[in-house]
Short mmCIF file of C-alpha atoms and ligand atoms in Angstrom, two decimals:
data_model
loop_
_atom_site.label_atom_id
_atom_site.label_comp_id
_atom_site.label_asym_id
_atom_site.label_seq_id
_atom_site.Cartn_x
_atom_site.Cartn_y
_atom_site.Cartn_z
CA MET D 1 0.00 0.00 0.00
CA PRO D 2 1.40 3.43 -0.88
CA LYS D 3 1.47 5.93 1.97
CA THR D 4 -1.30 8.52 1.89
CA TYR D 5 -1.92 11.83 3.63
CA SER D 6 -4.56 14.54 3.42
CA ARG D 7 -4.28 18.10 2.31
CA TYR D 8 -6.88 20.80 1.86
CA VAL D 9 -7.28 22.56 -1.45
CA CYS D 10 -9.38 25.65 -2.16
CA GLN D 11 -11.81 24.81 -4.94
CA GLN D 12 -11.85 28.42 -6.11
CA CYS D 13 -8.17 29.35 -6.38
CA GLY D 14 -6.23 26.15 -5.75
CA ARG D 15 -4.48 27.27 -2.55
CA VAL D 16 -3.13 24.26 -0.63
CA ALA D 17 -3.17 24.08 3.17
CA ALA D 18 -2.27 21.39 5.68
CA ALA D 19 -5.30 21.99 7.89
CA PRO D 20 -8.91 22.79 7.03
CA MET D 21 -9.83 26.46 7.07
CA GLY D 22 -13.24 28.11 6.94
CA LYS D 23 -11.96 30.96 4.81
CA CYS D 24 -9.32 30.64 2.12
CA PRO D 25 -6.38 32.91 3.03
CA GLN D 26 -5.57 33.50 -0.63
CA CYS D 27 -8.85 34.34 -2.36
CA GLY D 28 -11.07 34.93 0.68
CA SER D 29 -13.87 32.55 -0.33
CA PHE D 30 -15.69 30.73 2.43
CA ASN D 31 -16.08 26.96 2.84
CA SER D 32 -14.15 26.27 -0.33
CA MET D 33 -11.37 24.14 1.22
CA VAL D 34 -11.88 20.49 0.34
CA GLU D 35 -9.85 17.59 1.64
CA GLU D 36 -7.83 15.70 -0.92
CA VAL D 37 -5.86 12.52 -0.50
CA VAL D 38 -2.33 12.39 -1.77
CA ARG D 39 -0.71 9.05 -2.35
CA GLU D 40 3.03 8.82 -2.17
CA GLU D 41 3.75 6.54 -5.08
CA SER D 42 6.75 4.28 -4.68
CA PRO D 43 9.43 5.18 -7.24
CA VAL D 44 9.31 1.75 -8.90
CA LYS D 45 6.00 1.85 -10.71
CA SER D 46 4.50 -1.16 -12.29
CA PRO D 47 4.72 -0.88 -16.08
CA ASN D 48 0.95 -0.78 -16.46
CA ALA D 49 0.41 1.95 -13.90
CA ALA D 50 2.70 4.22 -15.87
CA ARG D 51 0.84 3.51 -19.06
CA GLY D 52 -2.71 4.49 -18.26
CA LEU D 53 -5.72 2.24 -17.98
CA THR D 54 -5.15 -0.36 -20.63
CA GLY D 55 -1.38 -0.42 -20.56
CA ARG D 56 -1.36 0.25 -24.30
CA THR D 57 -0.68 3.81 -25.28
CA SER D 58 0.35 3.59 -28.92
CA PRO D 59 -2.24 5.16 -31.22
CA ARG D 60 -4.11 2.78 -33.51
CA PRO D 61 -6.73 3.29 -36.25
CA ILE D 62 -10.21 3.75 -34.80
CA GLY D 63 -11.62 0.71 -36.57
CA GLU D 64 -9.30 -1.63 -34.69
CA PHE D 65 -10.89 -0.89 -31.33
CA GLY D 66 -13.72 -2.94 -29.91
CA GLY D 67 -16.78 -1.35 -28.36
CA SER D 68 -19.86 -1.55 -30.52
CA ASP D 69 -23.51 -1.46 -29.58
CA GLU D 70 -23.68 -5.26 -29.46
CA ASP D 71 -21.40 -5.27 -26.42
CA ARG D 72 -24.14 -3.78 -24.27
CA LEU D 73 -25.71 -6.04 -21.69
CA HIS D 74 -29.35 -6.66 -22.41
CA VAL D 75 -31.68 -5.16 -19.79
CA PRO D 76 -35.09 -6.89 -19.57
CA MET D 77 -36.75 -3.76 -18.15
CA SER D 78 -37.22 -1.87 -21.39
CA GLU D 79 -37.98 1.53 -19.83
CA PHE D 80 -34.68 1.27 -17.99
CA ALA D 81 -32.81 0.18 -21.10
CA ARG D 82 -34.29 3.10 -23.00
CA VAL D 83 -32.89 5.62 -20.54
CA LEU D 84 -29.46 4.00 -20.62
CA GLY D 85 -29.42 4.25 -24.40
CA GLY D 86 -30.14 0.60 -25.19
CA GLY D 87 -28.48 -1.44 -22.45
CA ILE D 88 -25.66 -1.46 -19.93
CA VAL D 89 -22.25 -0.64 -21.33
CA PRO D 90 -19.58 -2.91 -19.78
CA GLY D 91 -17.10 -0.93 -17.71
CA SER D 92 -19.37 2.06 -17.34
CA ILE D 93 -20.28 3.81 -14.12
CA VAL D 94 -23.83 5.08 -13.71
CA LEU D 95 -25.11 7.39 -10.99
CA VAL D 96 -28.75 7.02 -9.99
CA GLY D 97 -29.80 10.12 -8.07
CA GLY D 98 -33.02 11.21 -6.46
CA ASP D 99 -34.71 12.40 -3.31
CA PRO D 100 -34.77 10.02 -0.33
CA GLY D 101 -37.69 7.61 -0.44
CA ILE D 102 -38.43 8.08 -4.12
CA GLY D 103 -37.62 4.46 -5.02
CA LYS D 104 -33.94 4.29 -5.99
CA SER D 105 -33.18 1.18 -3.93
CA THR D 106 -36.33 -0.48 -5.21
CA LEU D 107 -35.41 0.25 -8.83
CA MET D 108 -31.84 -0.99 -8.42
CA LEU D 109 -32.88 -4.15 -6.61
CA GLN D 110 -35.41 -4.92 -9.33
CA MET D 111 -32.74 -4.39 -11.95
CA ALA D 112 -30.32 -6.59 -10.00
CA LEU D 113 -32.93 -9.37 -9.71
CA ASP D 114 -33.60 -9.17 -13.43
CA MET D 115 -29.98 -9.02 -14.50
CA ALA D 116 -28.96 -11.88 -12.19
CA LYS D 117 -30.83 -14.25 -14.49
CA SER D 118 -28.01 -13.90 -17.01
CA GLN D 119 -25.15 -12.15 -15.18
CA ARG D 120 -23.36 -12.28 -11.88
CA VAL D 121 -24.49 -9.34 -9.77
CA LEU D 122 -23.17 -7.98 -6.47
CA TYR D 123 -25.50 -5.70 -4.53
CA VAL D 124 -23.72 -3.77 -1.79
CA SER D 125 -25.86 -1.85 0.65
CA GLY D 126 -24.71 0.53 3.32
CA GLU D 127 -28.21 1.44 4.34
CA GLU D 128 -30.10 -1.78 4.84
CA SER D 129 -29.18 -5.16 6.28
CA GLU D 130 -29.14 -8.26 4.08
CA ARG D 131 -32.34 -9.45 5.76
CA GLN D 132 -34.14 -6.22 4.96
CA ILE D 133 -33.05 -6.41 1.35
CA LYS D 134 -34.14 -10.03 1.17
CA MET D 135 -37.57 -9.08 2.54
CA ARG D 136 -37.93 -6.39 -0.08
CA ALA D 137 -36.76 -8.77 -2.79
CA ASP D 138 -39.41 -11.28 -1.68
CA ARG D 139 -42.02 -8.64 -2.28
CA LEU D 140 -40.67 -7.76 -5.70
CA MET D 141 -40.60 -11.35 -6.96
CA GLU D 142 -43.43 -13.42 -8.35
CA LYS D 143 -44.83 -15.94 -5.85
CA ASP D 144 -43.25 -19.13 -7.16
CA GLU D 145 -40.16 -17.51 -8.66
CA LYS D 146 -36.79 -18.74 -7.39
CA PHE D 147 -33.88 -16.46 -6.56
CA SER D 148 -30.98 -16.63 -8.94
CA PRO D 149 -27.80 -18.06 -7.37
CA ASP D 150 -25.89 -15.29 -9.15
CA LEU D 151 -27.23 -12.43 -7.06
CA PHE D 152 -24.94 -11.70 -4.10
CA LEU D 153 -25.85 -9.38 -1.24
CA VAL D 154 -23.59 -7.79 1.31
CA THR D 155 -23.94 -4.98 3.83
CA GLU D 156 -20.68 -3.05 3.79
CA THR D 157 -19.59 0.57 3.98
CA ASN D 158 -15.81 0.27 3.83
CA LEU D 159 -14.86 0.75 0.20
CA SER D 160 -11.64 -1.29 0.49
CA ALA D 161 -13.71 -4.23 1.73
CA ILE D 162 -16.18 -3.70 -1.13
CA LEU D 163 -13.33 -3.82 -3.64
CA ASP D 164 -12.11 -7.07 -2.02
CA HIS D 165 -15.60 -8.56 -2.42
CA VAL D 166 -15.58 -7.57 -6.08
CA ARG D 167 -12.20 -9.25 -6.59
CA GLU D 168 -13.48 -12.40 -4.93
CA ILE D 169 -16.93 -12.71 -6.49
CA LYS D 170 -16.03 -11.23 -9.90
CA PRO D 171 -19.45 -9.85 -10.80
CA THR D 172 -20.25 -8.22 -14.14
CA LEU D 173 -22.54 -5.80 -12.36
CA LEU D 174 -22.00 -3.98 -9.09
CA VAL D 175 -24.64 -1.90 -7.31
CA VAL D 176 -23.55 0.42 -4.48
CA ASP D 177 -26.38 1.75 -2.32
CA SER D 178 -25.52 4.53 -1.58
CA ILE D 179 -22.36 6.54 -2.28
CA GLN D 180 -23.09 8.67 0.80
CA THR D 181 -22.63 5.70 3.12
CA VAL D 182 -19.36 4.27 1.79
CA TYR D 183 -16.02 5.57 3.01
CA LEU D 184 -12.30 5.12 2.58
CA PRO D 185 -10.57 4.52 5.91
CA GLU D 186 -7.54 6.52 4.74
CA LEU D 187 -9.57 9.73 4.79
CA ASP D 188 -10.27 11.62 8.00
CA SER D 189 -13.62 13.02 6.97
CA SER D 190 -16.84 11.17 7.67
CA ALA D 191 -18.84 9.20 5.11
CA GLY D 192 -20.98 11.47 2.96
CA SER D 193 -18.56 14.42 2.94
CA VAL D 194 -17.50 15.83 -0.39
CA SER D 195 -14.02 14.36 -0.24
CA GLN D 196 -15.25 10.88 0.69
CA VAL D 197 -17.91 10.91 -1.99
CA ARG D 198 -15.45 12.08 -4.62
CA GLU D 199 -12.60 9.74 -3.66
CA CYS D 200 -14.90 6.71 -3.39
CA SER D 201 -16.51 7.32 -6.74
CA SER D 202 -13.12 7.87 -8.37
CA GLN D 203 -12.00 4.48 -7.06
CA LEU D 204 -15.20 2.88 -8.31
CA ARG D 205 -14.62 4.45 -11.69
CA GLU D 206 -11.11 3.05 -11.79
CA LEU D 207 -12.53 -0.36 -10.91
CA ALA D 208 -15.07 -0.09 -13.75
CA LYS D 209 -12.55 1.04 -16.36
CA SER D 210 -9.84 -1.45 -15.45
CA SER D 211 -11.94 -4.57 -14.86
CA GLY D 212 -14.95 -4.06 -17.11
CA VAL D 213 -17.47 -4.31 -14.24
CA SER D 214 -20.49 -2.08 -14.78
CA VAL D 215 -21.08 -0.05 -11.64
CA PHE D 216 -24.34 1.55 -10.52
CA VAL D 217 -24.05 4.02 -7.66
CA ILE D 218 -27.04 5.41 -5.84
CA GLY D 219 -26.79 8.98 -4.60
CA HIS D 220 -29.17 11.01 -2.48
CA VAL D 221 -29.85 14.59 -3.40
CA THR D 222 -30.25 16.91 -0.47
CA LYS D 223 -32.84 19.61 -0.81
CA GLU D 224 -30.19 22.26 -1.44
CA GLY D 225 -28.01 19.90 -3.44
CA VAL D 226 -24.96 21.25 -1.60
CA ILE D 227 -23.44 18.86 0.92
CA ALA D 228 -22.06 15.88 -0.93
CA GLY D 229 -24.99 15.92 -3.26
CA PRO D 230 -24.43 13.77 -6.34
CA ARG D 231 -23.62 17.01 -8.17
CA VAL D 232 -19.98 16.52 -7.14
CA LEU D 233 -19.91 13.21 -8.93
CA GLU D 234 -21.64 14.19 -12.11
CA HIS D 235 -18.39 14.71 -13.98
CA ILE D 236 -16.78 11.56 -12.59
CA VAL D 237 -19.40 9.12 -13.84
CA ASP D 238 -20.38 8.22 -17.41
CA THR D 239 -24.12 8.44 -17.01
CA VAL D 240 -26.33 10.35 -14.60
CA LEU D 241 -29.92 9.24 -14.12
CA TYR D 242 -32.41 10.99 -11.89
CA LEU D 243 -35.46 9.30 -10.49
CA GLU D 244 -38.08 11.93 -9.88
CA GLY D 245 -41.74 12.26 -9.18
CA ASP D 246 -44.11 13.25 -6.45
CA ARG D 247 -43.66 11.00 -3.42
CA PHE D 248 -47.39 11.02 -2.82
CA GLN D 249 -48.23 9.99 -6.36
CA ALA D 250 -47.55 6.77 -8.13
CA TYR D 251 -45.64 7.88 -11.22
CA ARG D 252 -41.86 7.99 -11.31
CA LEU D 253 -39.79 9.41 -14.14
CA LEU D 254 -36.28 8.11 -14.69
CA ARG D 255 -34.48 10.81 -16.60
CA SER D 256 -30.98 10.75 -18.05
CA VAL D 257 -29.30 14.11 -17.63
CA LYS D 258 -25.89 13.00 -18.83
CA ASN D 259 -25.05 9.99 -20.93
CA ARG D 260 -21.79 9.25 -22.65
CA PHE D 261 -23.41 6.30 -24.42
CA GLY D 262 -26.81 7.56 -25.52
CA ALA D 263 -29.21 10.45 -25.88
CA THR D 264 -29.71 12.69 -22.88
CA ALA D 265 -33.10 13.87 -21.67
CA GLU D 266 -34.43 10.38 -22.40
CA VAL D 267 -37.16 9.40 -19.98
CA GLY D 268 -38.48 6.10 -18.66
CA VAL D 269 -41.83 6.06 -16.91
CA PHE D 270 -42.66 3.79 -13.99
CA GLU D 271 -45.48 3.41 -11.56
CA MET D 272 -44.83 2.57 -7.89
CA ARG D 273 -47.12 -0.26 -6.89
CA GLU D 274 -47.37 -2.59 -3.95
CA ARG D 275 -44.94 -4.97 -5.59
CA GLY D 276 -42.37 -2.47 -6.75
CA LEU D 277 -41.97 -0.35 -9.84
CA VAL D 278 -43.96 -1.32 -12.89
CA GLU D 279 -43.10 -0.04 -16.34
CA VAL D 280 -45.58 2.27 -18.03
CA PRO D 281 -45.12 1.73 -21.75
CA ASN D 282 -47.90 4.19 -22.75
CA PRO D 283 -47.43 7.09 -20.36
CA SER D 284 -49.71 9.51 -22.21
CA GLU D 285 -52.62 7.11 -21.87
CA ALA D 286 -51.90 6.63 -18.19
CA PHE D 287 -51.65 10.35 -17.50
CA LEU D 288 -54.96 11.09 -19.20
CA ALA D 289 -56.84 8.16 -17.69
CA GLU D 290 -58.51 10.15 -14.91
CA ARG D 291 -59.37 13.20 -16.94
CA MET D 292 -62.74 14.85 -16.44
CA ILE D 293 -64.12 15.71 -19.83
CA ASN D 294 -65.48 19.22 -20.29
CA ALA D 295 -64.42 20.47 -16.87
CA PRO D 296 -63.32 24.11 -16.90
CA GLY D 297 -59.68 24.63 -16.03
CA SER D 298 -58.27 21.63 -17.84
CA ALA D 299 -56.19 21.60 -21.03
CA ILE D 300 -54.04 18.98 -22.72
CA ALA D 301 -50.41 19.73 -23.53
CA VAL D 302 -48.07 17.71 -25.75
CA THR D 303 -44.50 17.88 -24.48
CA MET D 304 -41.40 16.01 -25.54
CA GLU D 305 -39.49 14.02 -22.95
CA GLY D 306 -36.34 13.07 -24.79
CA THR D 307 -37.44 11.44 -28.01
CA ARG D 308 -40.86 10.55 -26.67
CA PRO D 309 -43.96 12.71 -26.89
CA LEU D 310 -45.98 12.91 -23.71
CA LEU D 311 -49.55 14.13 -23.38
CA VAL D 312 -50.34 15.58 -19.99
CA GLU D 313 -53.30 17.34 -18.49
CA MET D 314 -52.68 20.85 -17.21
CA GLN D 315 -55.10 22.07 -14.60
CA GLY D 316 -55.64 25.68 -13.72
CA LEU D 317 -57.70 27.27 -10.98
CA THR D 318 -58.28 30.92 -10.26
CA SER D 319 -59.96 32.19 -7.17
CA PRO D 320 -60.40 35.72 -5.76
CA THR D 321 -57.52 36.82 -3.54
CA GLN D 322 -58.33 37.05 0.14
CA PHE D 323 -55.52 39.10 1.59
CA GLY D 324 -54.51 41.60 -1.06
CA ASN D 325 -51.42 39.88 -2.45
CA ALA D 326 -52.41 37.57 -5.30
CA ARG D 327 -50.59 34.26 -5.09
CA ARG D 328 -49.34 32.08 -7.93
CA THR D 329 -48.87 28.46 -6.96
CA PRO D 330 -47.42 26.09 -9.56
CA ASN D 331 -47.14 22.36 -9.05
CA GLY D 332 -45.04 20.69 -11.72
CA VAL D 333 -44.31 23.82 -13.73
CA ASP D 334 -41.74 26.55 -13.21
CA TYR D 335 -42.81 29.46 -10.99
CA ASN D 336 -41.32 32.17 -13.21
CA ARG D 337 -42.86 30.62 -16.29
CA LEU D 338 -46.26 30.79 -14.60
CA LEU D 339 -45.70 34.47 -13.71
CA MET D 340 -44.88 35.20 -17.34
CA ILE D 341 -47.91 33.35 -18.67
CA ALA D 342 -50.18 35.09 -16.16
CA ALA D 343 -48.76 38.47 -17.21
CA VAL D 344 -49.36 37.71 -20.88
CA LEU D 345 -52.93 36.65 -20.12
CA MET D 346 -53.49 39.94 -18.30
CA ARG D 347 -51.86 42.28 -20.77
CA ARG D 348 -52.44 40.60 -24.14
CA VAL D 349 -55.69 38.75 -23.61
CA GLY D 350 -57.32 41.10 -21.12
CA LEU D 351 -58.04 38.68 -18.30
CA LYS D 352 -58.31 40.39 -14.94
CA LEU D 353 -55.95 38.15 -13.03
CA SER D 354 -54.37 40.74 -10.74
CA GLU D 355 -56.84 40.03 -7.97
CA GLN D 356 -56.93 36.31 -8.49
CA ASP D 357 -54.88 33.57 -6.89
CA ILE D 358 -53.70 31.18 -9.58
CA PHE D 359 -52.99 27.49 -9.07
CA VAL D 360 -51.53 25.31 -11.79
CA ASN D 361 -51.12 21.57 -11.50
CA VAL D 362 -49.67 18.94 -13.81
CA VAL D 363 -51.74 15.80 -13.36
CA GLY D 364 -49.71 12.72 -12.45
CA GLY D 365 -47.08 14.54 -10.41
CA VAL D 366 -44.62 14.97 -13.28
CA LYS D 367 -42.50 18.04 -13.81
CA ILE D 368 -42.86 19.79 -17.15
CA ASP D 369 -40.28 22.40 -18.07
CA GLU D 370 -40.75 22.51 -21.81
CA PRO D 371 -42.04 25.86 -23.14
CA ALA D 372 -44.26 23.96 -25.60
CA ALA D 373 -46.67 23.46 -22.70
CA ASP D 374 -47.15 27.24 -22.26
CA LEU D 375 -50.28 27.39 -24.35
CA ALA D 376 -52.00 24.61 -22.43
CA ILE D 377 -51.12 26.29 -19.12
CA ALA D 378 -52.53 29.60 -20.38
CA ALA D 379 -55.66 27.88 -21.65
CA ALA D 380 -56.21 26.06 -18.35
CA ILE D 381 -55.98 29.34 -16.43
CA ALA D 382 -58.21 31.25 -18.85
CA SER D 383 -60.71 28.41 -18.87
CA SER D 384 -60.98 28.43 -15.09
CA MET D 385 -61.20 32.20 -14.96
CA LYS D 386 -64.04 32.31 -17.46
CA ASP D 387 -65.58 29.07 -16.26
CA ILE D 388 -65.78 27.77 -19.81
CA SER D 389 -64.34 24.39 -20.67
CA ILE D 390 -61.76 23.76 -23.39
CA ARG D 391 -62.78 21.49 -26.26
CA ALA D 392 -62.25 17.99 -24.92
CA ASP D 393 -60.93 16.71 -28.24
CA ALA D 394 -58.22 19.36 -28.59
CA ALA D 395 -54.52 19.20 -27.73
CA LEU D 396 -52.68 22.49 -27.33
CA ILE D 397 -49.08 23.02 -28.34
CA GLY D 398 -47.12 26.26 -28.37
CA GLU D 399 -44.57 28.44 -26.67
CA ILE D 400 -45.82 31.87 -25.61
CA GLY D 401 -43.81 35.03 -26.25
CA LEU D 402 -44.06 38.27 -24.30
CA ALA D 403 -46.07 39.96 -27.03
CA GLY D 404 -48.70 37.28 -26.71
CA GLU D 405 -47.50 35.60 -29.88
CA LEU D 406 -47.15 31.84 -30.29
CA ARG D 407 -43.93 30.16 -31.30
CA LEU D 408 -43.52 26.80 -32.90
CA PRO D 409 -41.66 24.17 -30.85
CA GLY D 410 -39.56 21.48 -32.51
CA GLN D 411 -40.59 17.94 -33.44
CA MET D 412 -44.16 18.88 -34.33
CA PRO D 413 -44.95 15.81 -36.47
CA VAL D 414 -44.10 13.46 -33.59
CA ARG D 415 -46.28 15.42 -31.18
CA LEU D 416 -49.20 15.56 -33.59
CA ARG D 417 -48.99 11.86 -34.33
CA GLU D 418 -49.09 11.03 -30.62
CA ALA D 419 -52.12 13.30 -30.08
CA GLN D 420 -53.87 11.67 -33.00
CA LYS D 421 -53.01 8.20 -31.74
CA LEU D 422 -54.71 8.97 -28.43
CA GLY D 423 -57.90 10.04 -30.16
CA PHE D 424 -57.56 13.80 -30.23
CA LYS D 425 -59.36 15.29 -33.21
CA VAL D 426 -57.94 18.79 -33.12
CA ALA D 427 -54.54 20.30 -32.47
CA ILE D 428 -54.25 24.01 -31.76
CA VAL D 429 -50.74 25.03 -32.75
CA PRO D 430 -48.71 28.15 -33.65
CA LYS D 431 -48.90 29.38 -37.21
CA ARG D 432 -46.30 27.86 -39.48
CA LEU D 433 -44.20 30.27 -41.46
CA ARG D 434 -42.20 27.66 -43.35
CA LYS D 435 -43.86 24.40 -44.33
CA ALA D 436 -40.66 22.38 -44.35
CA GLU D 437 -41.80 19.04 -42.94
CA PRO D 438 -45.16 17.46 -43.72
CA TRP D 439 -47.53 17.16 -40.75
CA PRO D 440 -49.96 14.30 -40.23
CA THR D 441 -53.21 14.81 -42.08
CA ASN D 442 -55.58 12.73 -39.99
CA ILE D 443 -55.87 15.33 -37.24
CA GLU D 444 -57.44 18.73 -37.76
CA ILE D 445 -54.86 21.44 -37.29
CA ILE D 446 -55.88 24.92 -36.21
CA GLU D 447 -53.06 27.40 -36.61
CA ALA D 448 -53.13 30.44 -34.35
CA ARG D 449 -50.88 33.47 -34.44
CA SER D 450 -51.46 34.56 -30.85
CA VAL D 451 -52.62 33.26 -27.50
CA TYR D 452 -55.90 35.11 -28.03
CA GLU D 453 -56.56 33.38 -31.35
CA ALA D 454 -55.67 30.02 -29.85
CA LEU D 455 -58.02 30.53 -26.90
CA GLN D 456 -60.82 31.48 -29.26
CA ALA D 457 -60.34 28.23 -31.09
CA ALA D 458 -60.06 26.24 -27.88
CA PHE D 459 -63.07 27.46 -25.94
CA HIS D 460 -66.04 25.23 -26.01
CA ILE D 461 -68.76 27.81 -26.81
CA GLU D 462 -70.96 28.57 -29.76
CA LYS D 463 -70.00 32.20 -30.07
CA LYS D 464 -66.28 31.80 -30.11
CA GLU D 465 -65.33 34.91 -28.29
CA ILE D 466 -63.79 35.42 -24.89
CA PRO D 467 -66.26 37.45 -22.87
CA GLY D 468 -64.94 40.45 -20.99
CA ARG D 469 -62.05 41.19 -23.33
CA LYS D 470 -60.96 44.82 -23.30
CA VAL D 471 -57.44 44.85 -24.72
CA ALA D 472 -56.97 45.17 -28.48
CA GLY D 473 -56.00 41.90 -30.21
CA VAL D 474 -52.45 41.02 -31.03
P1 TYD M 501 -36.85 3.11 -1.68
O1 TYD M 501 -36.45 2.34 -2.87
O2 TYD M 501 -36.46 2.58 -0.35
O3 TYD M 501 -36.39 4.63 -1.78
P2 TYD M 501 -34.91 5.24 -1.85
O4 TYD M 501 -33.94 4.14 -1.95
O5 TYD M 501 -34.94 6.15 -3.05
O6 TYD M 501 -34.75 6.04 -0.60
O7 TYD M 501 -38.44 3.25 -1.80
C1 TYD M 501 -39.15 3.68 -0.73
C2 TYD M 501 -40.61 3.86 -1.05
O8 TYD M 501 -41.13 3.01 -2.04
C3 TYD M 501 -41.35 3.60 0.20
O9 TYD M 501 -42.01 4.79 0.59
C4 TYD M 501 -42.29 2.51 -0.10
C5 TYD M 501 -42.34 2.43 -1.57
N1 TYD M 501 -42.49 1.04 -2.08
C6 TYD M 501 -43.68 0.64 -2.63
O10 TYD M 501 -44.65 1.39 -2.69
N2 TYD M 501 -43.79 -0.65 -3.11
C7 TYD M 501 -42.76 -1.52 -3.06
O11 TYD M 501 -42.91 -2.67 -3.50
C8 TYD M 501 -41.54 -1.08 -2.48
C9 TYD M 501 -40.37 -2.03 -2.38
C10 TYD M 501 -41.43 0.19 -2.01
MG1 MG M 502 -32.58 3.53 -0.46
#
């Protein structure tokens, strides 16, 4: 073992100190000193250590290297495979982040159970005992299903011991639950600190790259995302997945925010049931299942989650303000976006929202940050304000500009096809200036230049006019 010692390095200016300091003496920034481990390498290095990961440093033509898509390990859970970009890449390290209690351990254990049918899997937990994991696994399995002999469990938090287990068992897949609980004994700081989290994940990455084991690390996100949040690791790992959703609702979205081996922003949809996470292959259908037809304050948006179109119901509610200050309360959409949409509705459409509290909710507990949902949000609010329902057979797509104009989002044909597939007869969309790509013809398309025009088309009344309008049209 090479000798190691700690030093403290300012993350802002690089100043090195022997002891931790609250304020950097060089640049004056606070709490920027982070512990780093220095290993005193013995002068006689092994030939491979001097030559990088593979021990082969001479350049070769690109075609001579292995590493094609066929090398990926097949993942039976197709929503999971989709997010990874088609399967697990051998030797890759994947971070699965998310709030506590959202279902990360459940997802990883299900994946481990599935993968153990064809691979050797080691599941290391620092949070639960083997018995607890076994009990959970019992729940996740079918009644008469047998456990695979290739799934190994161990409760361990010392990373050196974990690496020994890997050497002994030689798995193709390693799950570490969670990175905040493992520690290197050489470091002074406690498990979960930035330096521990970073050092441990660096060692796991080295393990993955040198031995070809695919490593999944679970990481908790704190509310502020500051202390040892998985943010520190994002650049160390190959792929970052986030499991998100409302803890009180069933749907969970697994989103890839970084992927060296596939498209980012790809999303897998799951539902948390009694017996674990169940894949939702048709999320749009699921999200619209409980919709109340012809209720005021409801509009359907078509957003893109990665390469997949998703239809969601936007609900809006306005109610007179009680205490002077009108409140805007979004659930699932961005607060500032809602302020902007409300302002446009006031100034460009003439709705008197200044003395109204506004609530917006995305049904299903998903978060929508795509501007293409603006029009549906605006329509839901206007519909509630005027107490007139939106046409039940219409989907609304469009980004709203400050002048009240509508802008065309990308990938319109895919969105329109999905709306049509789910039985929508009409799509209210921004006016096309260039007709570059052909749009589907089996859905009626109403093109609107402005929010006002779109609302006129969307409202479910004979005389298609918004009552109470005072501002001149855009
Ligand atoms: P868990 O995977 O322990 O969360 P994390 O590892 O992200 O902290 O999931 C915890 C929640 O999932 C818990 O509130 C109960 C719920 N759950 C189910 O609803 N059904 C199940 O079959 C399982 C295993 C968990
Ligand atoms: Mg857990």
